[in-house]
Coordinates of C-alpha atoms in Angstrom, one line a residue:
X1 CA 269.7 137.2 156.8
X2 CA 273.4 136.5 157.5
X3 CA 274.5 134.6 160.6
X4 CA 276.6 137.5 161.9
X5 CA 273.6 139.8 162.1
X6 CA 271.5 137.1 163.6
X7 CA 274.2 136.5 166.3
X8 CA 274.2 140.2 167.2
X9 CA 270.4 140.4 167.4
X10 CA 270.3 137.2 169.5
X11 CA 272.8 138.5 172.0
X12 CA 271.0 141.9 172.4
X13 CA 267.6 140.1 172.5
X14 CA 268.7 137.8 175.3
X15 CA 270.1 140.5 177.5
X16 CA 266.9 142.6 176.9
X17 CA 264.5 139.8 177.8
X18 CA 266.4 138.8 180.9
X19 CA 266.7 142.5 181.9
X20 CA 262.9 142.9 181.9
X21 CA 262.6 139.9 184.1
X22 CA 261.4 137.2 181.6
X23 CA 262.3 133.7 182.8
X24 CA 265.3 132.2 181.0
X25 CA 263.4 129.2 179.6
X26 CA 260.7 131.3 178.0
X27 CA 263.2 133.9 176.7
X28 CA 265.2 131.2 175.1
X29 CA 262.2 129.6 173.4
X30 CA 261.1 132.9 172.0
X31 CA 264.5 133.7 170.7
X32 CA 264.8 130.2 169.2
X33 CA 261.7 130.9 167.0
X34 CA 263.2 134.3 165.9
X35 CA 266.5 132.7 165.0
X36 CA 264.8 130.2 162.7
X37 CA 262.6 132.8 161.2
X38 CA 265.4 135.2 160.5
X39 CA 267.5 132.5 159.0
X40 CA 265.1 130.5 157.0
X41 CA 261.9 132.6 156.4
X42 CA 262.6 136.3 157.2
X43 CA 259.4 137.2 155.2
X44 CA 257.4 136.3 158.2
X45 CA 258.8 139.4 160.0
X46 CA 257.5 141.8 157.5
X47 CA 254.4 139.9 156.4
X48 CA 253.1 137.4 159.0
X49 CA 250.2 136.5 156.6
X50 CA 252.7 134.7 154.4
X51 CA 252.7 131.8 156.9
X52 CA 252.3 128.5 155.2
X53 CA 253.0 130.0 151.7
X54 CA 249.3 130.6 150.5
X55 CA 248.7 130.7 146.8
X56 CA 248.3 134.4 146.7
X57 CA 251.7 134.9 148.3
X58 CA 253.6 132.5 146.0
X59 CA 251.9 134.1 143.0
X60 CA 253.0 137.5 144.1
X61 CA 256.5 136.2 145.0
X62 CA 257.6 133.5 142.6
X63 CA 260.9 133.0 144.2
X64 CA 259.5 132.6 147.7
X65 CA 260.9 129.7 149.8
X66 CA 258.8 128.8 152.9
X67 CA 261.3 126.4 154.4
X68 CA 259.8 126.7 157.9
X69 CA 256.0 126.9 157.4
X70 CA 255.6 125.4 153.9
X71 CA 256.0 121.8 155.2
X72 CA 255.1 121.6 158.9
X73 CA 257.1 118.9 160.7
X74 CA 259.9 118.8 158.2
X75 CA 263.1 120.7 157.6
X76 CA 264.7 122.8 160.4
X77 CA 261.7 122.4 162.7
X78 CA 261.9 118.6 162.5
X79 CA 265.7 118.7 163.4
X80 CA 264.9 121.1 166.3
X81 CA 262.2 118.9 167.8
X82 CA 264.5 115.9 167.5
X83 CA 267.2 117.9 169.4
X84 CA 264.8 118.8 172.2
X85 CA 263.4 115.3 172.4
X86 CA 266.8 113.8 172.6
X87 CA 267.9 116.0 175.5
X88 CA 264.7 115.4 177.5
X89 CA 264.6 111.7 177.0
X90 CA 268.2 111.1 177.9
X91 CA 268.5 108.4 180.6
X92 CA 271.1 110.3 182.5
X93 CA 268.7 113.2 183.0
X94 CA 266.8 111.0 185.5
X95 CA 269.7 111.3 187.9
X96 CA 269.0 115.0 188.4
X97 CA 265.7 114.7 190.3
X98 CA 267.1 111.7 192.2
X99 CA 270.1 113.7 193.5
X100 CA 267.8 116.6 194.4
X101 CA 265.5 114.3 196.3
X102 CA 268.5 112.8 198.1
X103 CA 269.8 116.3 199.0
X104 CA 266.3 117.3 200.3
X105 CA 266.1 114.3 202.5
X106 CA 269.6 115.1 203.9
X107 CA 268.7 118.7 204.6
X108 CA 265.4 117.9 206.4
X109 CA 266.7 114.9 208.4
X110 CA 269.1 115.1 211.3
X111 CA 271.9 113.4 209.4
X112 CA 273.7 116.6 208.5
X113 CA 273.4 118.0 212.1
X114 CA 274.9 114.9 213.6
X115 CA 277.7 115.0 211.1
X116 CA 278.5 118.6 212.0
X117 CA 278.4 117.7 215.7
X118 CA 280.9 114.8 215.2
X119 CA 283.3 116.9 213.1
X120 CA 283.1 119.7 215.7
X121 CA 284.1 117.3 218.5
X122 CA 287.4 116.6 216.8
X123 CA 288.3 120.2 215.8
X124 CA 286.6 122.4 218.5
X125 CA 289.9 123.2 220.2
X126 CA 291.6 124.1 216.9
X127 CA 292.0 127.8 216.0
X128 CA 289.3 128.4 213.3
X129 CA 288.1 124.9 213.9
X130 CA 284.4 125.6 213.4
X131 CA 285.1 127.3 210.0
X132 CA 287.3 124.3 209.0
X133 CA 284.5 121.9 210.1
X134 CA 282.1 123.9 207.9
X135 CA 284.4 123.5 204.9
X136 CA 284.9 119.7 205.5
X137 CA 281.1 119.3 206.0
X138 CA 280.5 121.1 202.8
X139 CA 282.9 118.7 200.9
X140 CA 281.1 115.7 202.4
X141 CA 277.6 117.1 201.5
X142 CA 278.8 117.8 198.0
X143 CA 280.1 114.2 197.7
X144 CA 276.7 112.9 198.8
X145 CA 274.4 114.9 196.6
X146 CA 276.0 117.6 194.4
X147 CA 273.4 120.2 195.2
X148 CA 274.4 123.8 196.0
X149 CA 271.5 125.8 197.3
X150 CA 270.5 123.3 200.0
X151 CA 274.1 123.1 201.3
X152 CA 274.4 126.9 201.7
X153 CA 271.0 127.0 203.5
X154 CA 271.8 124.1 205.8
X155 CA 275.3 125.4 206.7
X156 CA 273.7 128.8 207.3
X157 CA 271.2 127.3 209.8
X158 CA 273.8 125.1 211.6
X159 CA 277.2 126.8 211.4
X160 CA 276.5 130.5 211.1
X161 CA 274.7 131.0 214.5
X162 CA 277.5 129.0 216.3
X163 CA 280.3 131.0 214.6
X164 CA 278.6 134.4 215.4
X165 CA 277.9 133.3 219.0
X166 CA 281.6 132.4 219.5
X167 CA 282.7 135.8 218.1
X168 CA 284.0 134.7 214.7
X169 CA 284.6 137.5 212.2
X170 CA 281.4 138.0 210.4
X171 CA 283.0 138.2 206.9
X172 CA 285.0 135.0 207.6
X173 CA 281.9 133.1 208.7
X174 CA 279.8 134.3 205.7
X175 CA 282.5 133.6 203.1
X176 CA 283.3 130.2 204.5
X177 CA 279.7 129.1 204.4
X178 CA 278.9 130.3 200.9
X179 CA 282.2 129.4 199.3
X180 CA 282.3 126.0 200.8
X181 CA 278.6 125.4 200.2
X182 CA 279.1 126.0 196.5
X183 CA 281.6 123.2 196.2
X184 CA 278.8 121.0 194.8
X185 CA 279.6 122.4 191.4
X186 CA 283.0 120.8 191.4
X187 CA 282.9 117.7 193.6
X188 CA 281.2 114.6 192.1
X189 CA 278.4 113.8 191.8
X190 CA 278.0 117.4 190.6
X191 CA 274.7 118.1 188.7
X192 CA 276.6 120.7 186.7
X193 CA 279.0 118.0 185.4
X194 CA 276.1 115.8 184.6
X195 CA 274.4 118.4 182.5
X196 CA 277.7 119.3 180.8
X197 CA 278.3 115.7 179.9
X198 CA 274.7 115.3 178.7
X199 CA 274.9 118.3 176.4
X200 CA 278.4 117.7 175.0
X201 CA 278.2 113.9 175.0
X202 CA 281.3 113.7 177.2
X203 CA 281.7 110.7 179.5
X204 CA 280.2 111.7 182.9
X205 CA 282.3 109.1 184.7
X206 CA 285.4 110.7 183.2
X207 CA 284.2 114.2 184.2
X208 CA 283.6 113.0 187.8
X209 CA 287.1 111.4 187.9
X210 CA 288.8 114.5 186.4
X211 CA 287.0 116.9 188.8
X212 CA 288.1 115.0 191.9
X213 CA 291.5 116.6 192.3
X214 CA 290.6 120.2 191.2
X215 CA 287.5 120.1 193.5
X216 CA 289.5 118.9 196.6
X217 CA 292.3 121.3 195.6
X218 CA 289.8 124.2 195.8
X219 CA 288.5 122.9 199.2
X220 CA 292.0 122.7 200.5
X221 CA 292.7 126.3 199.4
X222 CA 289.7 127.4 201.5
X223 CA 290.9 125.5 204.5
X224 CA 294.5 126.7 204.2
X225 CA 293.2 130.3 203.9
X226 CA 291.1 129.8 207.1
X227 CA 294.1 128.4 209.0
X228 CA 296.5 131.1 207.9
X229 CA 294.0 133.9 208.5
X230 CA 293.0 132.7 212.0
X231 CA 296.7 132.2 213.0
X232 CA 297.6 135.7 211.8
X233 CA 294.4 137.2 213.3
X234 CA 293.4 135.1 216.3
X235 CA 290.6 137.6 217.1
X236 CA 288.8 136.5 214.0
X237 CA 288.2 133.0 215.4
X238 CA 288.2 132.8 219.3
X239 CA 288.5 129.4 220.9
X240 CA 285.4 128.1 222.7
X241 CA 285.6 127.2 226.4
X242 CA 286.4 123.6 226.9
X243 CA 283.5 121.3 227.8
X244 CA 283.7 119.5 231.2
X245 CA 285.3 116.1 230.8
X246 CA 286.2 116.8 227.1
X247 CA 289.3 114.9 226.0
X248 CA 292.3 117.1 225.2
X249 CA 295.7 116.8 223.6
X250 CA 297.2 113.3 223.2
X251 CA 294.1 111.6 224.4
X252 CA 291.9 113.2 221.7
X253 CA 294.4 112.2 219.1
X254 CA 294.4 108.6 220.3
X255 CA 290.5 108.6 220.3
X256 CA 290.6 109.9 216.7
X257 CA 293.0 107.1 215.7
X258 CA 290.6 104.7 217.4
X259 CA 287.7 106.0 215.4
X260 CA 289.6 105.7 212.2
X261 CA 290.5 102.1 213.1
X262 CA 286.7 101.4 213.6
X263 CA 286.1 102.8 210.1
X264 CA 288.9 100.7 208.6
X265 CA 287.5 97.6 210.4
X266 CA 284.0 98.2 209.0
X267 CA 285.1 99.0 205.5
X268 CA 287.5 96.1 205.3
X269 CA 284.9 93.6 206.6
X270 CA 282.3 94.8 204.0
X271 CA 284.9 94.4 201.2
X272 CA 285.9 91.0 202.6
X273 CA 282.3 89.7 202.6
X274 CA 281.9 91.1 199.1
X275 CA 284.9 89.4 197.6
X276 CA 284.1 86.2 199.6
X277 CA 280.6 86.2 198.0
X278 CA 282.1 86.6 194.5
X279 CA 284.6 83.8 195.2
X280 CA 282.0 81.3 196.6
X281 CA 279.6 82.0 193.7
X282 CA 282.3 81.9 191.1
X283 CA 281.5 85.4 189.8
X284 CA 285.1 86.5 189.9
X285 CA 286.5 83.6 187.9
X286 CA 289.3 84.6 185.5
X287 CA 287.8 85.0 182.0
X288 CA 291.0 86.2 180.4
X289 CA 291.2 89.4 178.4
X290 CA 287.6 89.3 177.3
X291 CA 286.1 90.7 180.5
X292 CA 287.7 93.2 182.9
X293 CA 288.2 91.8 186.5
X294 CA 285.9 93.0 189.2
X295 CA 287.4 95.9 191.0
X296 CA 288.7 94.7 194.4
X297 CA 286.8 91.5 193.8
X298 CA 289.3 89.0 192.6
X299 CA 290.2 86.0 194.8
X300 CA 293.6 87.3 195.8
X301 CA 291.9 90.2 197.7
X302 CA 290.4 87.7 200.2
X303 CA 293.6 87.4 202.2
X304 CA 294.3 91.2 202.1
X305 CA 290.8 92.2 203.3
X306 CA 290.7 89.4 205.9
X307 CA 294.1 90.5 207.3
X308 CA 293.2 94.2 207.4
X309 CA 290.0 93.4 209.2
X310 CA 291.8 91.2 211.7
X311 CA 294.5 93.7 212.4
X312 CA 291.9 96.5 212.9
X313 CA 290.0 94.3 215.4
X314 CA 293.1 93.4 217.3
X315 CA 294.0 97.1 217.7
X316 CA 290.5 97.9 218.9
X317 CA 290.3 95.2 221.5
X318 CA 293.9 94.8 222.7
X319 CA 295.6 98.2 222.0
X320 CA 293.0 100.9 222.3
X321 CA 290.7 99.0 224.6
X322 CA 287.0 98.5 224.7
X323 CA 286.1 101.5 226.7
X324 CA 288.1 103.9 224.5
X325 CA 286.6 102.2 221.4
X326 CA 283.1 102.9 222.8
X327 CA 283.9 106.5 223.6
X328 CA 285.5 107.1 220.1
X329 CA 282.4 105.6 218.5
X330 CA 280.1 107.9 220.4
X331 CA 282.2 110.9 219.4
X332 CA 282.4 110.1 215.7
X333 CA 279.3 108.0 214.9
X334 CA 277.6 111.0 213.2
X335 CA 280.1 110.7 210.4
X336 CA 279.1 107.1 209.5
X337 CA 275.8 107.7 207.7
X338 CA 277.4 110.3 205.3
X339 CA 280.3 107.9 204.6
X340 CA 277.9 105.1 203.9
X341 CA 275.9 107.3 201.4
X342 CA 279.1 108.4 199.7
X343 CA 280.3 104.8 199.5
X344 CA 276.9 103.8 198.0
X345 CA 276.9 106.5 195.3
X346 CA 280.5 106.9 194.3
X347 CA 281.4 103.3 195.2
X348 CA 278.8 101.9 192.9
X349 CA 279.9 104.2 190.0
X350 CA 283.6 103.6 190.3
X351 CA 283.2 99.9 191.4
X352 CA 281.6 99.3 188.0
X353 CA 278.3 98.2 189.7
X354 CA 276.0 100.8 188.3
X355 CA 275.8 103.8 186.1
X356 CA 275.2 107.4 187.2
X357 CA 271.4 107.2 187.2
X358 CA 271.2 104.0 189.1
X359 CA 273.8 105.3 191.7
X360 CA 271.6 108.3 192.2
X361 CA 268.6 106.1 192.9
X362 CA 270.6 103.9 195.3
X363 CA 271.9 107.0 197.1
X364 CA 268.3 108.3 197.6
X365 CA 267.2 104.9 198.9
X366 CA 270.2 104.7 201.2
X367 CA 269.4 108.1 202.7
X368 CA 265.7 107.1 203.1
X369 CA 266.7 103.8 204.9
X370 CA 269.1 105.7 207.2
X371 CA 266.4 108.2 208.1
X372 CA 264.0 105.4 208.8
X373 CA 266.5 103.6 211.1
X374 CA 267.0 106.9 212.9
X375 CA 263.3 107.2 213.4
X376 CA 263.1 110.4 211.3
X377 CA 261.3 109.2 208.2
X378 CA 257.7 110.2 208.2
X379 CA 255.1 111.4 205.7
X380 CA 255.9 115.1 206.2
X381 CA 259.6 114.5 205.6
X382 CA 259.0 112.6 202.4
X383 CA 256.3 114.9 201.1
X384 CA 258.3 118.1 201.7
X385 CA 261.3 116.5 200.0
X386 CA 259.2 115.4 197.0
X387 CA 257.7 118.8 196.6
X388 CA 261.1 120.5 196.7
X389 CA 262.4 118.0 194.2
X390 CA 259.4 118.7 191.8
X391 CA 259.9 122.4 192.0
X392 CA 263.6 122.3 191.4
X393 CA 263.4 119.7 188.7
X394 CA 260.5 121.6 187.0
X395 CA 262.7 124.7 186.9
X396 CA 265.6 122.8 185.4
X397 CA 263.4 121.0 182.8
X398 CA 261.7 124.2 181.6
X399 CA 265.1 126.0 181.3
X400 CA 266.5 122.9 179.5
X401 CA 263.6 122.9 177.0
X402 CA 264.0 126.6 176.2
X403 CA 267.8 126.6 176.1
X404 CA 268.0 123.4 174.1
X405 CA 265.6 124.9 171.6
X406 CA 267.7 128.1 171.3
X407 CA 271.0 126.2 171.1
X408 CA 269.5 123.9 168.5
X409 CA 268.1 126.7 166.4
X410 CA 271.4 128.6 166.5
X411 CA 273.3 125.5 165.5
X412 CA 271.0 124.8 162.6
X413 CA 271.5 128.4 161.5
X414 CA 275.3 127.8 161.5
X415 CA 276.0 130.0 164.6
X416 CA 278.7 127.8 166.3
X417 CA 280.7 127.4 163.0
X418 CA 280.5 131.1 162.4
X419 CA 281.8 132.0 165.9
X420 CA 284.5 129.3 165.7
X421 CA 285.7 130.5 162.3
X422 CA 285.6 134.1 163.5
X423 CA 287.8 133.4 166.6
X424 CA 290.1 130.8 165.1
X425 CA 290.5 132.8 161.9
X426 CA 291.5 135.9 163.9
X427 CA 294.8 134.0 164.8
X428 CA 294.6 135.2 168.5
X429 CA 296.9 133.4 170.9
X430 CA 295.3 130.3 172.4
X431 CA 295.6 131.5 175.9
X432 CA 294.0 134.8 175.0
X433 CA 291.1 132.9 173.5
X434 CA 290.7 130.8 176.6
X435 CA 290.9 133.9 178.9
X436 CA 288.3 135.7 176.8
X437 CA 286.0 132.7 177.2
X438 CA 286.5 132.6 180.9
X439 CA 285.8 136.3 181.1
X440 CA 282.5 135.9 179.1
X441 CA 281.5 132.9 181.3
X442 CA 282.2 135.0 184.5
X443 CA 280.1 137.9 183.2
X444 CA 277.3 135.6 182.1
X445 CA 277.4 133.7 185.4
X446 CA 276.8 136.9 187.3
X447 CA 273.4 137.4 185.4
X448 CA 272.3 133.9 184.2
X449 CA 271.7 130.6 185.8
X450 CA 274.3 127.8 185.2
X451 CA 271.7 125.7 183.4
X452 CA 271.2 128.3 180.7
X453 CA 274.9 128.8 180.3
X454 CA 275.7 125.1 179.9
X455 CA 273.0 124.8 177.3
X456 CA 273.5 128.0 175.4
X457 CA 277.2 128.9 175.7
X458 CA 279.0 125.6 175.9
X459 CA 277.7 124.3 172.5
X460 CA 279.3 127.4 171.0
X461 CA 282.6 127.4 173.0
X462 CA 283.5 123.7 173.0
X463 CA 283.9 123.4 169.2
X464 CA 286.3 126.4 169.3
X465 CA 288.3 124.8 172.1
X466 CA 288.5 121.5 170.2
X467 CA 290.0 123.4 167.2
X468 CA 292.7 125.2 169.2
X469 CA 296.3 123.9 168.9
X470 CA 296.6 121.2 171.6
X471 CA 300.2 122.0 172.3
X472 CA 299.3 125.7 173.2
X473 CA 296.7 124.8 175.8
X474 CA 298.2 125.4 179.2
X475 CA 301.8 126.1 180.3
X476 CA 302.7 123.1 182.4
X477 CA 302.0 119.6 181.3
X478 CA 300.4 118.4 178.1
X479 CA 296.8 117.4 177.4
X480 CA 295.9 114.6 175.1
X481 CA 293.2 115.4 172.4
X482 CA 290.7 112.9 173.9
X483 CA 290.9 114.8 177.3
X484 CA 290.2 118.3 175.9
X485 CA 286.4 118.2 176.3
X486 CA 286.8 116.7 179.8
X487 CA 289.3 119.4 180.8
X488 CA 287.0 122.2 179.5
X489 CA 284.1 120.7 181.4
X490 CA 286.1 120.9 184.7
X491 CA 287.3 124.4 183.8
X492 CA 283.7 125.4 183.1
X493 CA 282.5 124.1 186.5
X494 CA 285.3 126.0 188.3
X495 CA 284.1 129.1 186.5
X496 CA 280.6 128.4 187.7
X497 CA 281.9 128.1 191.2
X498 CA 282.9 131.7 191.0
X499 CA 279.6 132.7 189.5
X500 CA 277.7 131.4 192.6
X501 CA 279.5 134.2 194.6
X502 CA 279.7 136.9 192.0
X503 CA 277.7 140.1 192.6
X504 CA 275.1 141.4 191.9
X505 CA 273.1 138.1 191.5
X506 CA 275.3 135.5 193.1
X507 CA 272.7 132.9 194.1
X508 CA 274.8 131.8 197.2
X509 CA 274.2 135.3 198.7
X510 CA 270.4 135.0 198.4
X511 CA 270.4 131.4 199.8
X512 CA 272.3 132.6 202.9
X513 CA 270.2 135.8 203.2
X514 CA 267.1 133.7 203.5
X515 CA 268.3 132.2 206.8
X516 CA 270.8 134.8 208.1
X517 CA 270.0 137.1 211.1
X518 CA 268.3 140.4 210.1
X519 CA 271.4 142.5 210.8
X520 CA 273.3 140.8 208.0
X521 CA 272.6 142.6 204.7
X522 CA 273.3 141.5 201.2
X523 CA 276.1 144.0 201.1
X524 CA 277.7 142.4 204.1
X525 CA 277.4 139.0 202.5
X526 CA 279.0 140.1 199.2
X527 CA 281.7 141.8 201.2
X528 CA 282.5 138.5 202.9
X529 CA 282.8 136.8 199.5
X530 CA 285.8 138.9 198.2
X531 CA 288.8 136.9 199.6
X532 CA 287.1 133.6 198.6
X533 CA 286.4 134.8 195.0
X534 CA 290.1 135.6 194.9
X535 CA 290.9 132.0 196.0
X536 CA 288.5 130.6 193.3
X537 CA 290.2 132.7 190.6
X538 CA 293.6 131.3 191.8
X539 CA 292.2 127.7 191.4
X540 CA 290.8 128.7 188.0
X541 CA 294.3 130.0 187.0
X542 CA 295.9 126.7 188.1
X543 CA 293.5 124.8 185.8
X544 CA 294.3 127.1 182.9
X545 CA 298.1 126.9 183.4
X546 CA 298.2 123.2 184.3
X547 CA 295.4 121.5 182.4
X548 CA 296.9 118.0 182.8
X549 CA 296.0 118.0 186.5
X550 CA 292.7 116.6 185.4
X551 CA 294.4 113.5 184.0
X552 CA 296.1 112.4 187.2
X553 CA 293.2 110.1 188.2
X554 CA 291.9 109.3 184.7

């Protein structure tokens, strides 16, 4: 059977199986078998008894070729099992349950609640301050774990009741929580980026670096929208009554500067001790061009970090004063544990200390230690977190197995080359090709989980993108060929950001509905998404028109 017919039947079969409620992993595995049968041994469809090519069948059909069943363990089946085995035994895949475990610990401990309280202290008297705090908290949560569902649920439990109590516009509150809570797809260490890098063999560290600016750009778009909307419509975000004895105006600004100085003093002192240790032990000795120097660890940094620590301490003791320093610390100390976790995870990756998987493990241990120091670590906390990790990881692994089987079978059958030749040979404009892909991803994202999309669709789309004329990608700036796969990965994650809010099956809506008050319906939730989906599409457009934005930090 020709690959064009197989592609059409595969697409129809996938939509049919998903429509009748079959799990994606099982549907993909079934379709993988049918693709191989249709391509290499279609006789099985009309005569299942021909399995294994028995003598009576070969005598009746002298030209029969039983490529699949004639030699079990060889041919296409062998290639397919190697593909599945390679994906499931990838070392990077271990980071997924570790990040999920870290997110579960964060959600069930009081770390997130304290962080929200500290952020709220500084922005409570700002118009739309609680919505802005929610967006900032979502960014910090995304930078700690990269998990989406837990963030939306946690923000729904903490922020939604407070915003509704203060009289915030319901649509604004809902949209802020779900759109901001979905930032985990874009901001490192995103699990979506990890899976994309695993499947496409793209550097995950490069993907993390490239996604930084677009991720924070999208978060800033949300915050700018909140500020503009609440300034134009003050009734959408009433100001809370001031707390007795709460600092205001200039004094609050001075206290915030004091807290930032405390953070600088702590950060500089840690870096100073680190570089001093390297210097004393001789680990940062100059080895010429053969070995890259330790990041912020060479001897010349000793003076800089010592000076910055000393200046910060002088400011705290002699300019701001000890009493103000204590008050500033009490107001902002809830932000310290999240900053420590982010520093452990991302600092160990970009400091060249560990890889992605080890950083995930270090982050999980850091959260567990912080929870222990806070007196929150107990058997119930750890057990519940482990159970949630097992359930979430099990879902991802089963979908990965099925989707990897289908993607591998389709690749063996020549599907990606067929689609690539079909699209590239049609001589469509490059931007039209990219827009068509984005439209397909948006539609698929409304009905299919992102794991299935990255495993099924990306192996087909990426080879096409790699064959497009590099000078025609984007309007502003120019990508280098080595950055195309990285750019498309960030573009894909931005697209998946939209899919988390897209009706009728946007998962963020169902996450929020599980913790929202009874009077808020799914229709109300999706209605609140509309302006934020528009903002996401604007950010997606920026990435399409200005692809070189991802290279700013590379």
